[in-house]
mmCIF file of C-alpha atoms and ligand atoms in Angstrom:
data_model
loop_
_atom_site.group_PDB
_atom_site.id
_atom_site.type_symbol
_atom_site.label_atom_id
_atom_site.label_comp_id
_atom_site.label_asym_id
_atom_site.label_seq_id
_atom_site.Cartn_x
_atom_site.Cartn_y
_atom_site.Cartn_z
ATOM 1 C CA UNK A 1 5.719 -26.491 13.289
ATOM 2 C CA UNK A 2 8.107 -23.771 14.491
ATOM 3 C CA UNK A 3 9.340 -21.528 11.665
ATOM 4 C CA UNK A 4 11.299 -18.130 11.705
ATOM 5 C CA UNK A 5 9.353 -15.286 12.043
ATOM 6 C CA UNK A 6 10.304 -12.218 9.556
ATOM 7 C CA UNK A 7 9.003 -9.001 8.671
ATOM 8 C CA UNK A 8 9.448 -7.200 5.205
ATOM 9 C CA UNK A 9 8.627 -3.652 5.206
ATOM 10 C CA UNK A 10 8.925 -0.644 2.649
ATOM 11 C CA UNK A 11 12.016 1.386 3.536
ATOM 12 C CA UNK A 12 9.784 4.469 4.708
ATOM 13 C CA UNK A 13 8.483 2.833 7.399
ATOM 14 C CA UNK A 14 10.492 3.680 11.075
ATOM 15 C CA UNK A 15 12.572 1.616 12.225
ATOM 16 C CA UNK A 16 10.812 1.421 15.550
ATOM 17 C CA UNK A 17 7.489 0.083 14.100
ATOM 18 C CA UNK A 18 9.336 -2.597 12.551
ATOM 19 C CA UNK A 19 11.178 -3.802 15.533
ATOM 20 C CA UNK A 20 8.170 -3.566 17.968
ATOM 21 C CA UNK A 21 6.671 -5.646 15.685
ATOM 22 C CA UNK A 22 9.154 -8.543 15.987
ATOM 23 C CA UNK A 23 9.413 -7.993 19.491
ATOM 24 C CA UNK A 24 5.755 -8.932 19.094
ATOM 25 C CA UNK A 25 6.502 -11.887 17.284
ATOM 26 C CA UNK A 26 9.053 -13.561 19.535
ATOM 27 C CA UNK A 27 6.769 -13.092 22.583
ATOM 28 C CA UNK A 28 4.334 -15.751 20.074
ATOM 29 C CA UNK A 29 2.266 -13.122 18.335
ATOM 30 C CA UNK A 30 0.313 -13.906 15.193
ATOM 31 C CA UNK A 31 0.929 -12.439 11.931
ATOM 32 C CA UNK A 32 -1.751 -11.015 11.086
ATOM 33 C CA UNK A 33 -2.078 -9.319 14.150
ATOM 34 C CA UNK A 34 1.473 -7.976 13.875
ATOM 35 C CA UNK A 35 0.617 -6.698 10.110
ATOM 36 C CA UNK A 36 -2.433 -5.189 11.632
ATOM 37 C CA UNK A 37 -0.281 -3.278 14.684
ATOM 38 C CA UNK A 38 2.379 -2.115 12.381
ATOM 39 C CA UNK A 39 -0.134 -0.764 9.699
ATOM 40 C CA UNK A 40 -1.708 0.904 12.229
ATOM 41 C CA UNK A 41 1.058 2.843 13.532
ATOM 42 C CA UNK A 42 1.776 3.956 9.902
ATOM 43 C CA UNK A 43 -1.563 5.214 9.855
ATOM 44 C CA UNK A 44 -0.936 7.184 12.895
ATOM 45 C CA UNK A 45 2.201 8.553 11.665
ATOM 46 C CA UNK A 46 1.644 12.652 10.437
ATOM 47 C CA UNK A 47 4.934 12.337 8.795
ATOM 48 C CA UNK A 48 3.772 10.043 6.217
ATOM 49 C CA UNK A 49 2.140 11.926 3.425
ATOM 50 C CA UNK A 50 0.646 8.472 1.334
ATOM 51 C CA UNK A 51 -0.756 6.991 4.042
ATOM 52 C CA UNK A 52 -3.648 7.470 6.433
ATOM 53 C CA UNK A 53 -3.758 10.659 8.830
ATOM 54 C CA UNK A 54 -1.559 13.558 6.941
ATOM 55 C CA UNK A 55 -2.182 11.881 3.660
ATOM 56 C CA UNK A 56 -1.974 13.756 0.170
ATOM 57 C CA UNK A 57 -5.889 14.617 -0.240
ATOM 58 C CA UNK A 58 -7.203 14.263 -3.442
ATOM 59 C CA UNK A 59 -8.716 17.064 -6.351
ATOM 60 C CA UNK A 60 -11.376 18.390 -3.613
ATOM 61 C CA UNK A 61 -9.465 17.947 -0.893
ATOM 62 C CA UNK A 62 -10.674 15.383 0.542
ATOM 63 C CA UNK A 63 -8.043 12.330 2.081
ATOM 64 C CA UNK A 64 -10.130 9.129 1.022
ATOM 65 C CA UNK A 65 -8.177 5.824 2.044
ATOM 66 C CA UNK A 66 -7.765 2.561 0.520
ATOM 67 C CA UNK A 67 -6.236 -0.615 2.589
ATOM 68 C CA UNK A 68 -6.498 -4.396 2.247
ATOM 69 C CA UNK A 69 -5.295 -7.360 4.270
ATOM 70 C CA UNK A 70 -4.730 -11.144 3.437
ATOM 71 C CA UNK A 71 -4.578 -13.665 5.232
ATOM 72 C CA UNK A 72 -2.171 -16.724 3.366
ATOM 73 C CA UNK A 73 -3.071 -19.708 6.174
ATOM 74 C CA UNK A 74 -7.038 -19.179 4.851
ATOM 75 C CA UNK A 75 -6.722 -17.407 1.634
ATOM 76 C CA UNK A 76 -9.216 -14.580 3.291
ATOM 77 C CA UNK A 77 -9.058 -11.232 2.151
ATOM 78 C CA UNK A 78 -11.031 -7.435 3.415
ATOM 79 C CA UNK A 79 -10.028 -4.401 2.028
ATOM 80 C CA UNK A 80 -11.587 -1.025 1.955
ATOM 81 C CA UNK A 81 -11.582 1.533 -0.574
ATOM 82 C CA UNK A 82 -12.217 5.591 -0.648
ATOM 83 C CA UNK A 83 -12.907 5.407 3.070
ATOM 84 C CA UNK A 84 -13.546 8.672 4.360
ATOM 85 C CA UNK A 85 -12.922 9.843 8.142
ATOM 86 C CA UNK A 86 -12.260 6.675 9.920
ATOM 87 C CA UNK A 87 -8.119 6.555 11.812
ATOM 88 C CA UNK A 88 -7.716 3.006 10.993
ATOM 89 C CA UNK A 89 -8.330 1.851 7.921
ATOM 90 C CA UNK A 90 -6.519 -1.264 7.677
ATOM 91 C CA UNK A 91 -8.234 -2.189 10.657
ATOM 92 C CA UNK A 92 -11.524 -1.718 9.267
ATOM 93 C CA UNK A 93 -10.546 -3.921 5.761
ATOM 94 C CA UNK A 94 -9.748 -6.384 8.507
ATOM 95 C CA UNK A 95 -12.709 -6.334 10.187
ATOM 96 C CA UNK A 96 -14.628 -6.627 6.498
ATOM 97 C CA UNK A 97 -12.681 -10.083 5.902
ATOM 98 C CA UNK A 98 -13.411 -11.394 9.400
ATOM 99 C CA UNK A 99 -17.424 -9.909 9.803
ATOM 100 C CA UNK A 100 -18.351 -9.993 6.318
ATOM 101 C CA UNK A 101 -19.192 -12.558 3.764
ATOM 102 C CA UNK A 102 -17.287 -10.141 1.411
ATOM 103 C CA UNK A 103 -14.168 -9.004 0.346
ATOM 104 C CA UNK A 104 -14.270 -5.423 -0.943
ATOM 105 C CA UNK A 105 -16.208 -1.995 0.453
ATOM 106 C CA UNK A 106 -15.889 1.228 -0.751
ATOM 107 C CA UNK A 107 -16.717 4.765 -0.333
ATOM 108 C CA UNK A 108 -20.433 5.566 1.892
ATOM 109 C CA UNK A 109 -20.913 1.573 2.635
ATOM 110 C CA UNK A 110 -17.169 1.700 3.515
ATOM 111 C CA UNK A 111 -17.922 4.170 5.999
ATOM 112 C CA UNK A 112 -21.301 2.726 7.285
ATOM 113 C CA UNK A 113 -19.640 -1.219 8.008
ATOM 114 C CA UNK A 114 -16.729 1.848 10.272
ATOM 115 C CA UNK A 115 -19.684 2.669 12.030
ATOM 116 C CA UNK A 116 -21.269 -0.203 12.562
ATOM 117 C CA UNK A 117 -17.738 -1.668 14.022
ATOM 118 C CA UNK A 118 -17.338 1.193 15.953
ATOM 119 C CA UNK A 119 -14.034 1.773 14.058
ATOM 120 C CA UNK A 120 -13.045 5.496 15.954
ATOM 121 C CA UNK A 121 -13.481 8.419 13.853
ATOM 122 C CA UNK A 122 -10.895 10.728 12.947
ATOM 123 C CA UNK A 123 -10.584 13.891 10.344
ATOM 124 C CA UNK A 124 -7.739 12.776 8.443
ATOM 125 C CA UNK A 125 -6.736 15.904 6.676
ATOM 126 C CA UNK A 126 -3.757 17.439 8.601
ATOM 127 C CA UNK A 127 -2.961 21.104 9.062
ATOM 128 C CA UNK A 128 -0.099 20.652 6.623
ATOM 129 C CA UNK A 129 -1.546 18.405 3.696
ATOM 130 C CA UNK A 130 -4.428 20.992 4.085
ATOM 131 C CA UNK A 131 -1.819 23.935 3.309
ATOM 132 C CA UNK A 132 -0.424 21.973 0.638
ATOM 133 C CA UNK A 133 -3.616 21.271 -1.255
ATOM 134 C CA UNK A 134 -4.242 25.015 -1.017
ATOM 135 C CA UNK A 135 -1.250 26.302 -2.446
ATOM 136 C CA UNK A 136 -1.567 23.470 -4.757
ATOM 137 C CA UNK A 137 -4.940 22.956 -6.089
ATOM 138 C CA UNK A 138 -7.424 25.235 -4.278
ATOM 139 C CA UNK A 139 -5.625 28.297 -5.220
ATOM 140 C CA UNK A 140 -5.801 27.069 -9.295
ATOM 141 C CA UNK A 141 -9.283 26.245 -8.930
ATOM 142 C CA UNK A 142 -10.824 29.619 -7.364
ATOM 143 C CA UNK A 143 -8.665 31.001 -10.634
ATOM 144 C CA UNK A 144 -9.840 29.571 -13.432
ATOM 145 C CA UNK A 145 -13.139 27.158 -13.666
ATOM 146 C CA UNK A 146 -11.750 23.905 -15.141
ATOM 147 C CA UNK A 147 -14.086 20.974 -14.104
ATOM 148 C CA UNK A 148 -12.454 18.072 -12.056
ATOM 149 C CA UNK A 149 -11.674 16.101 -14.847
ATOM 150 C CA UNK A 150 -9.428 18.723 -16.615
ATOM 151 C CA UNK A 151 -7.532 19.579 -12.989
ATOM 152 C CA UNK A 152 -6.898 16.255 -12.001
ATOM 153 C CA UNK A 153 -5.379 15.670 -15.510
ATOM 154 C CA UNK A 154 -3.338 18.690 -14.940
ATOM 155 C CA UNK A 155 -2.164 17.648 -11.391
ATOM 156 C CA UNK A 156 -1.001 14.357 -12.388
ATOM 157 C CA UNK A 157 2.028 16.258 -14.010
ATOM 158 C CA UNK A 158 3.323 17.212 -10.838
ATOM 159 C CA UNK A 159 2.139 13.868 -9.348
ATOM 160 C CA UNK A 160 3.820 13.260 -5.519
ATOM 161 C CA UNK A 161 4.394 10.258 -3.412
ATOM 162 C CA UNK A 162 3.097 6.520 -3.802
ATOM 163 C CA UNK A 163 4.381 5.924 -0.870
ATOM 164 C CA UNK A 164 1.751 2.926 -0.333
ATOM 165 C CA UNK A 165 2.378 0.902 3.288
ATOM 166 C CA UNK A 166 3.554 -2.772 2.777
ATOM 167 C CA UNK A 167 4.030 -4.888 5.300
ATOM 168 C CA UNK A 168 4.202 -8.640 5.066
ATOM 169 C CA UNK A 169 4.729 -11.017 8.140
ATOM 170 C CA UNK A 170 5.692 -14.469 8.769
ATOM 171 C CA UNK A 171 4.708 -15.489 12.231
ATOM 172 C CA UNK A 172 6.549 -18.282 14.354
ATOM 173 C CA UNK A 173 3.802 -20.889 12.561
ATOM 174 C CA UNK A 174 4.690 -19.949 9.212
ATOM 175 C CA UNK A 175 1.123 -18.114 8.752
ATOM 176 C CA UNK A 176 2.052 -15.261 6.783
ATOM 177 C CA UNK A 177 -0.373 -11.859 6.454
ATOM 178 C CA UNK A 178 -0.054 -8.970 3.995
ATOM 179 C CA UNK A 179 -1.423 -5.350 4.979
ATOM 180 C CA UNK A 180 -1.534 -2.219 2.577
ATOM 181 C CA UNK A 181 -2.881 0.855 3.091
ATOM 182 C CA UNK A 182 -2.773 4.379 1.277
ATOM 183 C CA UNK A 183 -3.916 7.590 0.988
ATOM 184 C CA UNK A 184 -3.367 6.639 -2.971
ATOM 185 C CA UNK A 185 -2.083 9.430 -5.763
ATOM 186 C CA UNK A 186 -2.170 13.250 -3.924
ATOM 187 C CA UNK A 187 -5.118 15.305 -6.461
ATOM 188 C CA UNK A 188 -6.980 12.164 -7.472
ATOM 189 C CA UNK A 189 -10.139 12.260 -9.128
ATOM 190 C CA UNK A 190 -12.866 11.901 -6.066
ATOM 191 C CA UNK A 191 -13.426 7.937 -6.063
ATOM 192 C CA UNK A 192 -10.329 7.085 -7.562
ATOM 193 C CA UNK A 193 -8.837 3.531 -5.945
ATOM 194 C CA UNK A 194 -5.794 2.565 -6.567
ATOM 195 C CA UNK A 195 -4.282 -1.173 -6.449
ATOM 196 C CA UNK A 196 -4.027 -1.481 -2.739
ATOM 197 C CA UNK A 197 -6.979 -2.428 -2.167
ATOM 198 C CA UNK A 198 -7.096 -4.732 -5.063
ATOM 199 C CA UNK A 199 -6.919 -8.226 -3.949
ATOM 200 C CA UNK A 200 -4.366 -9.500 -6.839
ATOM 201 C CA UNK A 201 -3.075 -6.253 -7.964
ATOM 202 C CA UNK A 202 -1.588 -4.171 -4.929
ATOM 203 C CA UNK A 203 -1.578 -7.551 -2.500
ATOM 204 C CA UNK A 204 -1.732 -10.996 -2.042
ATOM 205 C CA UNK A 205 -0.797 -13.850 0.212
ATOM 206 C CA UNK A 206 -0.888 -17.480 0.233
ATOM 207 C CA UNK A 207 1.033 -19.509 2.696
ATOM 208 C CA UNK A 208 1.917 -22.408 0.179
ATOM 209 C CA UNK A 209 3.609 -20.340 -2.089
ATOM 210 C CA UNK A 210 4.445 -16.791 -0.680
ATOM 211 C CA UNK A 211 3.153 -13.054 -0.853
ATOM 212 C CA UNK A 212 3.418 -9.904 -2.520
ATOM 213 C CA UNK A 213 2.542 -6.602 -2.178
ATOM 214 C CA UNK A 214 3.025 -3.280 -4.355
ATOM 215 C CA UNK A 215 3.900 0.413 -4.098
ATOM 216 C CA UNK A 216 3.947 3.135 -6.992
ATOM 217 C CA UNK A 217 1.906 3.760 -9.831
ATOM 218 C CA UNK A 218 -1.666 1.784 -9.070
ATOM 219 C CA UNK A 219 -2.631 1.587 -12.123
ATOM 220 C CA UNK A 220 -0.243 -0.210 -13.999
ATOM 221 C CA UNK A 221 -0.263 -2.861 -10.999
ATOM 222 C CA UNK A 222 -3.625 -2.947 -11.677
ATOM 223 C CA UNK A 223 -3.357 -3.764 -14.975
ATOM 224 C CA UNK A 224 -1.448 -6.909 -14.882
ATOM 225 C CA UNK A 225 -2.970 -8.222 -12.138
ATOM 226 C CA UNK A 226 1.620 -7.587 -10.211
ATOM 227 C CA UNK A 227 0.611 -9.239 -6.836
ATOM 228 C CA UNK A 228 -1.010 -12.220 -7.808
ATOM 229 C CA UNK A 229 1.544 -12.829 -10.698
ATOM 230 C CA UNK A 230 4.387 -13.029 -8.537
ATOM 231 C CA UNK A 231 2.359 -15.464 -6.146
ATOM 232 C CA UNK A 232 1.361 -17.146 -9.207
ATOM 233 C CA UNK A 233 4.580 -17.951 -10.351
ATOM 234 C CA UNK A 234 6.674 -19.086 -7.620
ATOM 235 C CA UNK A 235 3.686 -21.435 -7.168
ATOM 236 C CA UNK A 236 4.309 -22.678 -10.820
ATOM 237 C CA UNK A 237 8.130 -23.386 -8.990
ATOM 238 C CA UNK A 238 9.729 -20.446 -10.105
ATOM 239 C CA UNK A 239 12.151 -19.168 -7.599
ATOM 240 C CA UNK A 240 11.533 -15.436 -5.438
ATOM 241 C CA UNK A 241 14.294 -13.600 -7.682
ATOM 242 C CA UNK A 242 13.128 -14.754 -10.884
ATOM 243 C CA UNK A 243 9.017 -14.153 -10.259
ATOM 244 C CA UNK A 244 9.883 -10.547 -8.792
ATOM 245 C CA UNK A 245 11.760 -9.922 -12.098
ATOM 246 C CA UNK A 246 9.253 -11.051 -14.396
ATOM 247 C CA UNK A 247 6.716 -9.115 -12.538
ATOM 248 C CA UNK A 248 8.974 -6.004 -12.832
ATOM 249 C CA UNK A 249 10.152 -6.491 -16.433
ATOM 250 C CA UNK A 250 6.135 -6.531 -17.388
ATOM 251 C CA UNK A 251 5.218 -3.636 -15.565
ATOM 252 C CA UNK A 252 8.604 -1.298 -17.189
ATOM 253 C CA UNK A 253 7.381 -2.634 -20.535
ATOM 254 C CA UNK A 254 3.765 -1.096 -19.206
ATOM 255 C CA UNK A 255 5.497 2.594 -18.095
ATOM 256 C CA UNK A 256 7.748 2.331 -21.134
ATOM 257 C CA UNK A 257 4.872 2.912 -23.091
ATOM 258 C CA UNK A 258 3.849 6.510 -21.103
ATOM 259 C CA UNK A 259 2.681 8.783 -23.153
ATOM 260 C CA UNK A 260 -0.203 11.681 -22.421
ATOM 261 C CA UNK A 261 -2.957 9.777 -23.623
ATOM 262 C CA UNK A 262 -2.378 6.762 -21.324
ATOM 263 C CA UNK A 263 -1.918 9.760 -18.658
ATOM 264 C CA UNK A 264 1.631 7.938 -17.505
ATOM 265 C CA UNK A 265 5.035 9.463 -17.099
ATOM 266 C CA UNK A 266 8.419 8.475 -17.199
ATOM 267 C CA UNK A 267 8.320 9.491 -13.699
ATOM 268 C CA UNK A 268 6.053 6.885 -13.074
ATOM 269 C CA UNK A 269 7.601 3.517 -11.415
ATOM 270 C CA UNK A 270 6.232 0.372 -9.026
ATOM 271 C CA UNK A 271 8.079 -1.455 -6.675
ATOM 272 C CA UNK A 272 7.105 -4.892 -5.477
ATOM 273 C CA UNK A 273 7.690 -6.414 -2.070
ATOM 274 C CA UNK A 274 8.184 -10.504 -2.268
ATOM 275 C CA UNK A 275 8.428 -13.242 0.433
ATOM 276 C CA UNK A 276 8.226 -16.983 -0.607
ATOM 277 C CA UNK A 277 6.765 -19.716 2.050
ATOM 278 C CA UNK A 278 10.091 -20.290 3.664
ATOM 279 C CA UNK A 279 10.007 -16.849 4.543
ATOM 280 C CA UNK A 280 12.953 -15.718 2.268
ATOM 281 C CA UNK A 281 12.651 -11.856 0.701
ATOM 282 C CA UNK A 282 13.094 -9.919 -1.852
ATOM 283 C CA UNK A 283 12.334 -6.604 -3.409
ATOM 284 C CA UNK A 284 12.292 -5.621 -7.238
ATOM 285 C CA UNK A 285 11.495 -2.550 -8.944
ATOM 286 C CA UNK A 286 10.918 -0.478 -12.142
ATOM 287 C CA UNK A 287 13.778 2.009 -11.029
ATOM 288 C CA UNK A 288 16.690 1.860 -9.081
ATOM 289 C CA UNK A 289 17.149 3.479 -6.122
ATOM 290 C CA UNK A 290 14.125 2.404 -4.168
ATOM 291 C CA UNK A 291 14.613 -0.114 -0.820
ATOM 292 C CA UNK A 292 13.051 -1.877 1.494
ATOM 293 C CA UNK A 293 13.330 -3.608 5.020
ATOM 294 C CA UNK A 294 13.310 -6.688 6.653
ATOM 295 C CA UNK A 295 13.978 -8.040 10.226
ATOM 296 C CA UNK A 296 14.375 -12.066 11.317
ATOM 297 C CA UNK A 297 14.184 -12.887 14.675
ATOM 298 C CA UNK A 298 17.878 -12.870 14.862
ATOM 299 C CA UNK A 299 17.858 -9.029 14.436
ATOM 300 C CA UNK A 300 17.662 -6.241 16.917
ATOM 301 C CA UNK A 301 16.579 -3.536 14.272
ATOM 302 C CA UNK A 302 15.694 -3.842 11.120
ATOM 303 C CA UNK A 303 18.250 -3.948 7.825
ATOM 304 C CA UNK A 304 17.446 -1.473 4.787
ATOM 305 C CA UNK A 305 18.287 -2.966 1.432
ATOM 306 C CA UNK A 306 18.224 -1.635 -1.998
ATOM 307 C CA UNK A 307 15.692 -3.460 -4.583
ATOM 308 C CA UNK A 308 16.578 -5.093 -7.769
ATOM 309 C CA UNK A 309 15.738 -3.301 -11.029
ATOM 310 C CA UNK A 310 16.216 -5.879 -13.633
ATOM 311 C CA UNK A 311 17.431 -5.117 -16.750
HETATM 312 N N1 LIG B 1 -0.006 2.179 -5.088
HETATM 313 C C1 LIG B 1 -0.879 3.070 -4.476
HETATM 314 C C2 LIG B 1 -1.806 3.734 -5.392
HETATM 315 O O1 LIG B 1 -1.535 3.848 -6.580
HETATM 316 O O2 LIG B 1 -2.835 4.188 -4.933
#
């Protein structure tokens, strides 16, 4: 059955990616394969400090990757998690859901499935995140001799970017894919993962009802399972706007209570991406001020629009 292809994006994604993307799609494309390309090309991109190549390293300086993709038509899922020296990523937590009878690697078997793919290698530590965990971190550490634990603690209060890739596609059969991928929280604790590559918590997908994917603070997606909620409820009937709210309004309720001990600041937010199985969009989040994308078919490029921060 024909359907109207769309694409909904985070904001920080270019432009370009976006719209190759549906060019992709009109020439018959499939969504997942569309999620996969645009991913990619995030990936690629050294100007994008949360995400793949040039991302934030974490406490040893080290970039370690998380990335998961769905697939709604079959309810598959592969993601990968603190994957270490591998350009793709998201293609490799494809790969896992397609080649494996399993849905989650991480860290050295991560990196041994790469290999065994033939997933191309890459050091994924640019000049300048390198410089920036030096002045940062490095410089600290030769200083004083605090253990990991007591730096990454420390680091957290000047915690930058969550700039998590989202990308959700509807293809011209109504199959709709969701693809995240991250270079998670810049001066993480070594073998920290975040939601992306969560199946329920930073993404999920499921052509009968919809999909949803998050960006911000991992952890408190994490803890209320914010993907698979939203999913969840429009399947229970509840309409886009009102599932992306509830999802929201239960995760500020989550930051509202940051405090030291539960190592969360005010500063702290989420954002979630949501596209029911008619392919209509919508984007809600802890804070105003944050947007997203989206193209339809009918578009040349695509549109930037601000979320909705419910009260
Ligand atoms: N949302 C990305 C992360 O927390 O790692």
């Amino acid at each position: 059955m024909a359907s109207a292809p769309v694409i909904l994006a985070n904001a920080e994604i270019r432009d370009e990616f976006i719209a190759d993307g549906m060019q992709r799609l009109r020439r018959g494309a499939s969504a997942g394969d569309v999620a996969e390309s645009i991913a990619c090309a995030v990936e690629d991109d050294p100007d994008e400090h949360t995400v793949g190549y040039s991302g934030w390293p974490n406490i040893l300086g080290e970039v370690e990757l998380d990335a998961s993709f769905m697939d709604g038509a079959t309810l598959r899922a592969g993601a990968v998690a603190a994957l270490k020296g591998f350009r793709h990523p998201i293609s490799v937590a494809r790969q896992v859901m397609l080649r494996l009878p399993h849905v989650l690697l991480a860290g050295e078997g991560a990196a041994r499935f790469a290999i065994e793919i033939g997933a191309e290698r890459r050091d994924m530590l640019s000049p300048e995140a390198q410089a920036a965990w030096q002045q940062r971190i490095a410089a600290v550490v030769e200083d004083e001799e605090d253990d990991a634990i007591t730096l990454t603690v420390r680091a957290l209060r000047e915690r930058r970017g969550s700039d998590t890739m989202n990308v959700i596609v509807r293809d011209a059969a109504g199959n709709i894919c969701s693809a995240v991928s991250t270079s998670g929280i810049a001066w993480k604790y070594p073998g920290r993962v975040g939601d992306s590559p969560i199946i329920g918590a930073g993404n999920y997908c499921d052509n009968r009802y919809g999909a949803a994917t998050c960006m911000g603070l991992g952890e408190a997606a994490m803890r209320i399972g914010a993907a698979v909620q939203a999913v969840m409820l429009m399947r229970l009937g509840w309409s886009l706007e009102a599932a992306g709210c509830e999802v929201v309004r239960q995760l500020s309720e989550l930051l509202g209570e940051s405090t030291a001990e539960n190592h969360m600041s005010r500063a702290d937010w989420v954002r979630i991406l949501v596209m029911d199985a008619a392919g209509n969009v919508g984007a809600f989040a802890t804070r105003l001020g944050l947007r997203y994308k989206v193209q339809t078919a009918d578009d040349s490029y695509p549109l930037t629009r601000e979320v909705v921060c419910p009260a």
